[in-house]
Amino acid sequence: MPTQDELFDAVDALLAGEPQMPSPAERARLREAAGITQARLAQVLGTTTQTVKNWEAGRSEPRPPRRAPYQRLLEGWAQKYPAPAPKTFTAPAACPEPPAPAAEEPPGLEAAPSPAAAGPTALRRPGARNAAWASTPPPAAAIDPRFVNGPLAVVDVGDGGQVLAYCVGGLVLDVPAKTLPSLVEWTLAEAQLGAERLNGSGKDADPLLVLTRAALERFGLPAELTDEERLAARLPDTHKAIAQLTRAQWQLTKRGLGPWARIYRPAQGGRRSCAQLCIPSWNALDTRSWGHAADLPPAELASVLGTYATRVLTPRGSTAVTGLELMTALHPPTRASAPDETGKRHSEHNPGSLGKEPMEPPPCEATDGHPVLAHLPRFHIRTPAEKLLEEAYDWARPLTDEECMRRHLVGIDVNMAFAASANGAIVGLATPPVHVTNPDFDAKTPGSWLVDLSHVDLSQVKVGKQWHTLDGDLLPSPFTPTGQCPDGPAWYATPTVAYATELGYDVAPTEAFIRPESGRYLDGWYKRLRDAYVSTMADLGVTENLTPPELLAAMDGYKQRDPQTAIVLDAIKSTVKNGIGKFQEKARGGGWRPGQPWPALTRPTWRPDIRAVVISRARIGMHRKMVALAAATGRYPVAVLSDCAVYAADGPSPLDVLPYDDAGKTVPGSFRLGVSPGMVKHEGTQTTLWAEELRERVQAPELNLARYIKTGDVNTADTGE
């Protein structure tokens, strides 16, 4: 038996034990009060951003050797930033009158159901499981009662055989469903998944269920598609799971039951009944956009997709599809009209949108094989005078003797170049183009212009209000994607022709297809994606307030700090690039013949003219920056690929290319280091010896070095952002 003194010693040791950590919510409050990001704290403590997130969400507790330093840091912050005193609440003397009911939505438009319409929930939330995963909920005012469990859930089968739904924020729900139809019923009736509309005239985002391999097996679906099914991108209509859905009066869209499936019943009373499936093992999450997301555990996959859904949009398919859906969500094609004489509202065109009907392009804007070109002879190759060709740069030149004497080649890359060029772009809206001859050029009118720009001399250009003499042979032409000067009339988008006038030259179009109804359709799209990109970069420790040297240091290995956040970042960038590309989706799949329509042409968002405007602005923006740098410093690019430019330099850093003064300012109108879209980051550095050896090895004197500057390996070429 222990003596009394031994017992007292044991009690004293217990009382003097390890100090208790503040609550997870208090840890987050103290860090935010100090103005420190999770990524910065992780860097200081030598851990990952996700670990810090877990500490602040209550998913895990810090352990030695990091626990004591973290404890000391929190104690120091607590002295500087004490918790505010709780506010007392005084009940109002009388309850205010309830607000007047909203006007009735017209037939055919979705009416937002009231919170009570969501019905009672039969969810079972095991206390132990939630304690392990649940994070601090956002303020109640920020949560729509219909969607309290977030926009999506990853459905998996637990060790005990129970079906679990992993939601955003770490919440785990028990799923009572036994079949695929009952899973859809549970999702729409009880799961409280989904997201609010981004525009009052739009639609709420349908709940998304991500099915793991175990969940597929539980609900009678194959873990992988056969070669034939993969080619068709769907299960055959005779599959038993589809028969189950049909018997339960559920329907599938024309895409069928594939990697991204939509299961619905026709709307009744303005209420939607639709759920979406995402099946990673069927290649729903393309590795080119989502990296290794499909291999993540359910909780981590829910976190990655949930972050993307919160910052961008609940995925509706590939990042290209989601990019287009985001545009439509921000600018719905219709809206509710003013009440008529009976007090009812009707559906009408929403100004500023692209409308509901597809638009036939003029021949110069149509892609090869389009029905409007069916009259052309087979194998006819259209010339620049017949075809609008606005593409990104792919240009390179041999190094000069002076450049060969420099030791390094430095690549600088424009952040989110296509997003930045979409911001402020004036594009045609829902009205078809008007054909005119010998028009006066108007830089504010979007359209396609047939004009000869071969007279523009790049050795004499205007920068701002001053003329400058440059070495035009060392610059790419701004009017062609190859950088070669045009040799006669060609079709150009408005920004390209406007740039010729900006350089100080007159233009005289002979023909044009102009769009009188125009607007800045992509501004809201840019802002949402810009905010998503900047927020995600901040999570990785790269913020907007960094000086150029600090930015370069922060960008060093930034994706390794939190691989899951890096997945979200890549998906955001793919949403921009692929969403713009979707404007000109070409025919694909077997059975199509030139001159026949293909499914993409039925979309009002099949608009090659909008894609041309965005890419034209991106290419012109690159040229404008290169001209400004050349005029101020005499430095010229040796290669340009899309949004990456390569310069010869004496040192390996972008600071050896871009002149910054003591005040942190660089050449106005040129490249500027930063994290925001339109600013630049370091793409990579190689030696001039590497360049000459590479060109000699592949026997291509004008090999585009920008394609390989990132890794230096010709087998892992970078194709641009």
XYZ file of C-alpha atoms in Angstrom, residues 41-555:
515
model
C 1.853 29.191 -38.319
C 2.503 25.776 -39.866
C 5.780 27.044 -41.289
C 6.911 28.348 -37.891
C 6.030 25.112 -36.103
C 7.497 22.915 -38.815
C 4.263 21.166 -39.725
C 1.597 21.270 -42.463
C -1.289 23.672 -42.915
C -3.726 20.769 -42.688
C -2.363 19.869 -39.252
C -3.003 23.413 -38.022
C -6.491 23.232 -39.489
C -7.082 19.999 -37.586
C -5.908 21.612 -34.324
C -8.284 24.534 -34.798
C -11.167 22.287 -35.839
C -10.810 19.928 -32.890
C -10.020 16.934 -35.099
C -6.656 16.368 -33.421
C -4.504 17.714 -30.575
C -0.909 18.970 -30.834
C 1.700 16.544 -29.581
C 5.345 16.906 -28.530
C 7.644 18.385 -29.669
C 5.259 21.019 -31.073
C 2.774 21.115 -28.203
C 4.865 23.184 -25.748
C 5.969 25.853 -28.283
C 2.402 26.091 -29.583
C 1.153 26.430 -25.995
C 3.623 29.261 -25.304
C 2.601 31.042 -28.503
C -1.087 30.838 -27.596
C -0.404 32.122 -24.091
C 1.504 35.093 -25.519
C -1.320 35.885 -27.917
C -3.877 35.518 -25.107
C -2.105 38.270 -23.135
C -2.058 40.572 -26.175
C -5.533 39.766 -27.427
C -7.818 38.864 -24.495
C -11.208 37.447 -25.325
C -13.932 40.120 -25.534
C -16.426 40.227 -22.709
C -19.668 38.423 -23.570
C -22.460 40.721 -24.637
C -25.659 40.733 -22.624
C -28.893 40.321 -24.490
C -31.934 42.396 -23.707
C -35.190 41.055 -25.025
C -37.193 43.534 -27.118
C -40.317 44.935 -25.613
C -42.433 43.641 -28.420
C -41.923 41.346 -31.367
C -41.783 43.153 -34.722
C -44.309 42.450 -37.404
C -43.321 39.544 -39.658
C -42.099 40.553 -43.136
C -44.541 40.539 -45.988
C -44.515 37.307 -48.016
C -42.400 37.341 -51.185
C -44.152 37.666 -54.514
C -45.147 34.379 -56.098
C -42.634 32.958 -58.535
C -43.961 32.455 -62.067
C -44.574 28.923 -63.321
C -41.460 27.249 -64.609
C -39.098 29.076 -62.278
C -37.739 27.539 -59.145
C -39.202 28.924 -55.959
C -36.898 28.847 -52.977
C -38.492 26.555 -50.394
C -38.899 27.904 -46.914
C -36.783 26.442 -44.112
C -39.804 24.560 -42.863
C -40.253 22.965 -46.263
C -37.067 20.983 -45.741
C -39.028 18.779 -43.395
C -37.830 16.947 -40.304
C -34.511 15.188 -40.398
C -33.981 11.570 -39.434
C -30.200 11.783 -39.399
C -28.278 9.921 -36.746
C -25.070 11.611 -35.706
C -22.929 9.351 -33.514
C -21.346 11.415 -30.782
C -17.963 9.689 -30.830
C -17.660 9.932 -34.584
C -18.617 13.588 -34.686
C -16.232 14.416 -31.858
C -13.401 13.079 -33.952
C -14.290 14.997 -37.110
C -16.631 17.895 -36.451
C -15.196 21.387 -36.877
C -16.313 24.682 -35.452
C -19.532 25.606 -37.282
C -19.858 28.977 -38.973
C -22.195 31.575 -37.503
C -25.813 30.543 -37.642
C -26.740 33.547 -39.787
C -24.389 32.310 -42.544
C -26.042 28.891 -42.853
C -29.096 28.270 -44.991
C -31.286 25.935 -42.895
C -31.885 23.779 -45.969
C -28.169 23.159 -46.479
C -26.738 22.968 -42.968
C -24.584 19.956 -43.848
C -22.812 21.617 -46.759
C -22.896 21.257 -50.529
C -21.775 17.627 -50.824
C -20.912 14.366 -49.115
C -18.537 11.496 -49.807
C -20.404 8.232 -49.305
C -18.372 5.287 -48.016
C -18.831 2.056 -46.066
C -17.354 1.955 -42.560
C -15.474 -0.884 -40.887
C -18.680 -2.091 -39.277
C -20.513 -2.252 -42.608
C -22.563 0.902 -42.029
C -22.908 3.444 -44.847
C -21.428 6.812 -43.889
C -21.605 10.246 -45.529
C -18.534 12.434 -44.927
C -19.553 16.080 -45.178
C -17.689 19.382 -45.298
C -16.272 20.433 -41.936
C -15.677 16.871 -40.754
C -19.294 15.953 -40.018
C -20.126 12.283 -40.593
C -23.725 11.149 -41.106
C -25.217 7.675 -40.936
C -26.954 6.755 -44.191
C -29.922 4.397 -43.788
C -30.337 3.810 -47.553
C -29.963 0.266 -48.903
C -30.449 0.909 -52.636
C -29.511 3.638 -55.094
C -33.081 5.018 -55.336
C -33.387 5.162 -51.544
C -29.994 6.922 -51.378
C -31.333 9.632 -53.682
C -34.541 9.856 -51.617
C -32.539 10.236 -48.398
C -30.303 12.871 -49.948
C -33.194 15.075 -51.025
C -35.470 14.479 -48.029
C -33.138 14.306 -45.045
C -29.455 14.937 -45.790
C -29.805 18.744 -45.910
C -27.126 19.022 -48.587
C -26.870 21.680 -51.281
C -25.877 25.308 -51.696
C -27.649 28.612 -52.156
C -27.959 30.170 -55.580
C -25.369 32.776 -56.576
C -27.981 34.970 -58.255
C -31.530 35.663 -57.159
C -32.831 34.580 -60.575
C -30.799 31.376 -60.613
C -31.155 27.961 -59.038
C -29.814 26.487 -55.819
C -26.984 24.013 -56.334
C -28.169 20.418 -56.244
C -26.601 18.134 -53.596
C -23.576 16.161 -54.761
C -22.833 12.610 -53.631
C -19.326 11.252 -54.229
C -19.380 7.448 -54.216
C -16.279 5.501 -53.167
C -15.503 2.012 -54.454
C -17.012 0.468 -51.325
C -20.178 2.525 -51.743
C -20.452 1.485 -55.388
C -20.340 -2.151 -54.383
C -22.927 -1.590 -51.650
C -25.379 0.046 -54.070
C -24.937 -2.469 -56.874
C -22.625 -0.498 -59.153
C -19.310 -1.657 -60.631
C -16.116 -0.287 -59.091
C -14.768 0.390 -62.584
C -16.216 0.673 -66.068
C -15.398 -1.799 -68.795
C -13.528 -0.580 -71.878
C -16.789 -0.337 -73.789
C -18.533 1.512 -70.958
C -15.546 3.832 -70.535
C -15.710 4.703 -74.229
C -19.423 5.452 -73.916
C -18.829 7.206 -70.544
C -21.874 5.497 -69.027
C -23.409 2.228 -67.948
C -25.697 0.504 -70.471
C -29.355 1.359 -70.081
C -30.041 -2.303 -69.286
C -28.052 -2.197 -66.037
C -30.066 -3.248 -62.990
C -29.284 -0.018 -61.114
C -30.936 1.991 -63.887
C -33.909 -0.358 -63.789
C -34.220 0.302 -60.040
C -34.239 4.049 -60.634
C -36.846 3.716 -63.358
C -39.151 1.640 -61.133
C -38.832 4.313 -58.443
C -39.815 6.952 -61.047
C -36.396 8.597 -61.128
C -34.955 9.805 -64.415
C -31.436 10.317 -65.790
C -30.259 13.072 -68.109
C -28.956 12.280 -71.591
C -25.533 11.615 -70.081
C -27.005 8.518 -68.442
C -25.434 6.849 -65.423
C -21.803 7.806 -65.916
C -18.966 9.438 -63.977
C -21.120 12.542 -63.454
C -24.774 11.516 -63.296
C -27.828 13.617 -62.560
C -30.853 11.826 -61.111
C -34.107 13.769 -60.995
C -37.860 13.888 -61.108
C -39.698 16.600 -63.061
C -40.138 19.759 -61.013
C -43.483 20.083 -59.260
C -44.776 23.409 -58.039
C -41.465 25.083 -58.843
C -39.582 22.651 -56.568
C -36.552 20.813 -57.948
C -35.886 17.185 -57.092
C -32.394 16.491 -58.379
C -29.226 14.945 -56.978
C -25.867 14.495 -58.648
C -23.404 11.639 -58.425
C -19.634 11.887 -58.773
C -17.799 8.574 -59.175
C -14.016 9.024 -58.914
C -13.151 5.428 -59.838
C -14.941 6.012 -63.169
C -12.521 8.888 -63.850
C -14.876 11.648 -62.751
C -11.940 13.522 -61.225
C -9.513 13.890 -64.121
C -5.924 13.808 -62.871
C -5.050 16.744 -65.158
C -7.344 18.958 -63.093
C -7.668 17.158 -59.754
C -4.305 15.455 -59.332
C -4.516 12.535 -56.888
C -7.830 13.642 -55.348
C -9.533 10.387 -56.342
C -7.114 8.460 -54.108
C -7.774 10.506 -50.958
C -9.579 9.020 -47.929
C -13.277 10.000 -47.753
C -12.909 12.738 -45.141
C -10.015 14.379 -46.977
C -11.778 14.133 -50.335
C -14.842 15.801 -48.789
C -12.594 18.591 -47.518
C -10.966 19.161 -50.933
C -14.209 19.096 -52.921
C -16.020 21.078 -50.239
C -13.436 23.869 -50.315
C -13.726 24.039 -54.097
C -17.533 24.010 -53.924
C -17.581 26.781 -51.315
C -15.135 29.037 -53.125
C -16.114 28.293 -56.730
C -19.217 26.155 -57.267
C -20.448 22.680 -56.472
C -18.860 20.627 -59.283
C -21.261 19.797 -62.094
C -18.818 17.717 -64.132
C -15.309 18.411 -65.342
C -13.670 21.710 -64.441
C -14.563 22.889 -67.959
C -18.244 22.150 -67.376
C -18.126 23.738 -63.926
C -16.476 26.846 -65.389
C -19.383 27.309 -67.799
C -21.959 26.487 -65.129
C -20.451 29.187 -62.918
C -21.008 31.763 -65.675
C -24.642 30.709 -66.011
C -25.133 30.630 -62.238
C -23.936 34.244 -62.022
C -25.910 35.358 -65.109
C -29.046 33.190 -65.425
C -30.646 33.421 -68.888
C -34.085 34.301 -67.503
C -35.566 36.180 -64.596
C -39.021 36.812 -63.137
C -40.879 39.657 -64.787
C -42.791 42.394 -63.045
C -46.320 41.338 -61.995
C -48.906 41.507 -64.754
C -52.438 42.813 -64.326
C -53.384 39.648 -62.443
C -50.398 39.908 -60.139
C -48.553 36.948 -61.663
C -44.946 36.946 -62.790
C -43.559 35.345 -65.931
C -40.216 34.231 -67.219
C -38.385 36.816 -69.320
C -34.900 37.393 -70.730
C -32.382 38.429 -68.119
C -30.410 41.456 -69.410
C -26.674 40.914 -69.353
C -26.935 37.157 -69.969
C -26.356 35.087 -73.104
C -30.005 34.102 -73.273
C -31.522 30.640 -73.610
C -31.108 30.052 -77.342
C -27.914 29.003 -79.139
C -26.433 31.459 -81.618
C -25.173 30.621 -85.099
C -21.720 32.103 -85.662
C -20.661 33.999 -88.789
C -18.497 31.883 -91.118
C -15.240 33.537 -90.016
C -15.863 32.583 -86.356
C -17.041 29.014 -87.003
C -14.649 26.155 -86.296
C -13.726 23.762 -89.078
C -16.532 21.304 -89.800
C -19.310 23.608 -88.555
C -22.610 23.371 -90.474
C -22.284 26.992 -91.711
C -19.158 25.856 -93.589
C -20.781 22.802 -95.172
C -20.625 24.484 -98.607
C -16.809 24.511 -98.625
C -14.966 21.806 -100.605
C -13.728 18.842 -98.610
C -10.219 19.298 -97.157
C -10.389 23.041 -97.835
C -7.887 24.920 -95.653
C -9.135 28.378 -94.748
C -6.731 31.290 -94.921
C -6.425 34.084 -92.320
C -8.736 36.126 -94.577
C -11.409 33.432 -94.090
C -10.937 32.405 -90.471
C -10.667 34.192 -87.142
C -7.539 32.789 -85.489
C -7.095 34.201 -81.998
C -4.839 31.825 -80.085
C -2.219 32.075 -77.353
C 1.449 32.632 -78.135
C 3.798 29.849 -79.226
C 6.886 31.771 -80.391
C 10.638 31.516 -80.001
C 13.808 32.859 -81.641
C 17.545 32.098 -81.513
C 19.570 33.787 -78.800
C 21.687 36.753 -79.823
C 25.444 36.740 -79.205
C 24.948 39.076 -76.244
C 22.256 36.813 -74.750
C 24.495 33.764 -75.137
C 27.042 35.500 -72.903
C 24.517 35.656 -70.081
C 24.526 32.641 -67.795
C 20.823 32.093 -67.184
C 17.422 31.889 -68.848
C 14.633 32.944 -66.490
C 10.972 32.119 -67.080
C 8.223 34.347 -65.671
C 4.613 33.223 -65.772
C 1.450 35.319 -65.600
C -0.910 34.197 -62.825
C -4.348 33.147 -64.068
C -3.692 34.916 -67.389
C -7.022 34.012 -68.994
C -8.935 35.020 -65.879
C -7.143 38.373 -65.807
C -7.919 38.961 -69.484
C -11.579 38.063 -68.889
C -11.843 40.851 -66.335
C -13.241 43.917 -68.056
C -13.655 42.156 -71.411
C -16.545 43.557 -73.446
C -18.248 40.682 -75.256
C -21.385 40.209 -77.330
C -24.455 39.051 -75.448
C -27.706 37.513 -76.694
C -28.183 39.437 -79.950
C -26.807 37.864 -83.170
C -23.936 39.657 -84.935
C -24.541 42.246 -87.635
C -22.572 42.129 -90.888
C -21.196 45.478 -92.115
C -18.806 46.521 -94.903
C -16.118 49.218 -94.756
C -16.962 50.073 -91.138
C -15.244 52.641 -88.971
C -13.389 50.729 -86.286
C -14.781 51.139 -82.762
C -12.656 49.724 -79.955
C -15.722 49.548 -77.678
C -17.736 47.314 -80.025
C -17.006 43.586 -79.813
C -16.845 41.719 -83.068
C -14.642 40.238 -85.762
C -12.894 42.593 -88.203
C -11.288 41.882 -91.571
C -8.338 44.263 -91.690
C -4.754 44.423 -92.948
C -2.281 44.966 -90.084
C 0.876 44.093 -92.013
C 1.898 47.780 -92.016
C 2.413 47.900 -88.242
C 6.152 48.365 -87.633
C 7.253 46.995 -84.241
C 10.507 48.949 -84.429
C 8.542 52.179 -84.006
C 5.756 51.926 -81.435
C 3.973 54.229 -79.075
C 4.128 53.369 -75.363
C 1.752 55.646 -73.519
C 2.142 58.998 -75.256
C 5.763 58.548 -76.347
C 7.202 56.890 -79.454
C 10.001 54.376 -78.896
C 12.504 52.756 -81.221
C 12.831 49.033 -80.548
C 14.454 46.045 -82.215
C 11.342 44.659 -83.874
C 13.117 41.438 -84.895
C 13.498 40.484 -81.227
C 9.786 40.811 -80.451
C 6.917 38.567 -81.572
C 4.145 40.140 -83.591
C 1.089 40.768 -81.409
C -1.244 39.859 -84.275
C -0.512 36.140 -84.742
C -0.078 33.260 -82.281
C 3.153 32.245 -84.027
C 4.585 35.731 -83.573
C 5.136 36.072 -87.325
C 4.049 39.341 -88.925
C 0.830 39.097 -90.976
C 1.252 39.400 -94.742
C -2.215 40.660 -95.662
C -5.811 41.034 -94.523
C -6.974 38.721 -91.756
C -9.828 38.406 -89.287
C -9.149 39.738 -85.794
C -11.142 40.220 -82.613
C -11.700 43.774 -81.397
C -8.874 43.829 -78.778
C -6.261 42.899 -81.400
C -7.293 45.680 -83.782
C -7.522 48.135 -80.889
C -3.930 47.313 -79.936
C -2.736 48.296 -83.411
C -4.236 51.747 -82.851
C -2.693 51.845 -79.360
C 0.731 51.295 -80.925
C 0.101 54.403 -83.027
C -1.118 53.007 -86.364
C -4.303 53.583 -88.389
C -6.598 50.716 -89.331
C -9.154 50.429 -92.126
C -11.391 47.325 -91.852
C -13.102 46.221 -95.066
C -15.661 43.970 -93.393
C -16.894 43.116 -89.915
C -19.388 41.149 -87.878
C -20.185 43.376 -84.923
C -22.321 42.824 -81.844
C -24.219 45.953 -80.810
C -25.571 44.353 -77.612
C -22.547 43.908 -75.397
C -21.436 43.924 -71.800
C -18.835 42.765 -69.282
C -20.350 39.317 -68.958
C -17.286 37.704 -67.373
C -16.550 40.251 -64.629
C -18.459 38.395 -61.892
C -16.961 35.095 -63.048
C -13.477 36.566 -62.823
C -14.072 38.044 -59.373
C -15.287 34.768 -57.873
C -12.413 32.776 -59.347
C -9.935 35.487 -58.443
C -11.084 35.448 -54.813
C -10.945 31.642 -54.778
C -7.409 31.662 -56.181
C -6.080 34.337 -53.830
C -7.686 32.698 -50.761
C -6.249 29.314 -51.661
C -2.796 30.786 -52.267
C -3.030 32.439 -48.840
C -3.767 29.017 -47.337
C -0.470 27.916 -48.876
C 1.387 30.834 -47.294
C 1.498 33.143 -50.340
C -0.357 36.372 -49.592
C -0.926 39.649 -51.431
C 1.104 41.873 -49.109
C 4.500 40.278 -49.763
C 7.448 42.165 -51.215
C 9.045 40.661 -54.362
C 11.834 38.876 -52.403
C 9.313 37.623 -49.843
C 7.035 36.388 -52.636
C 9.830 34.428 -54.289
C 10.707 32.862 -50.944
C 7.077 32.025 -50.176
C 6.591 30.450 -53.611
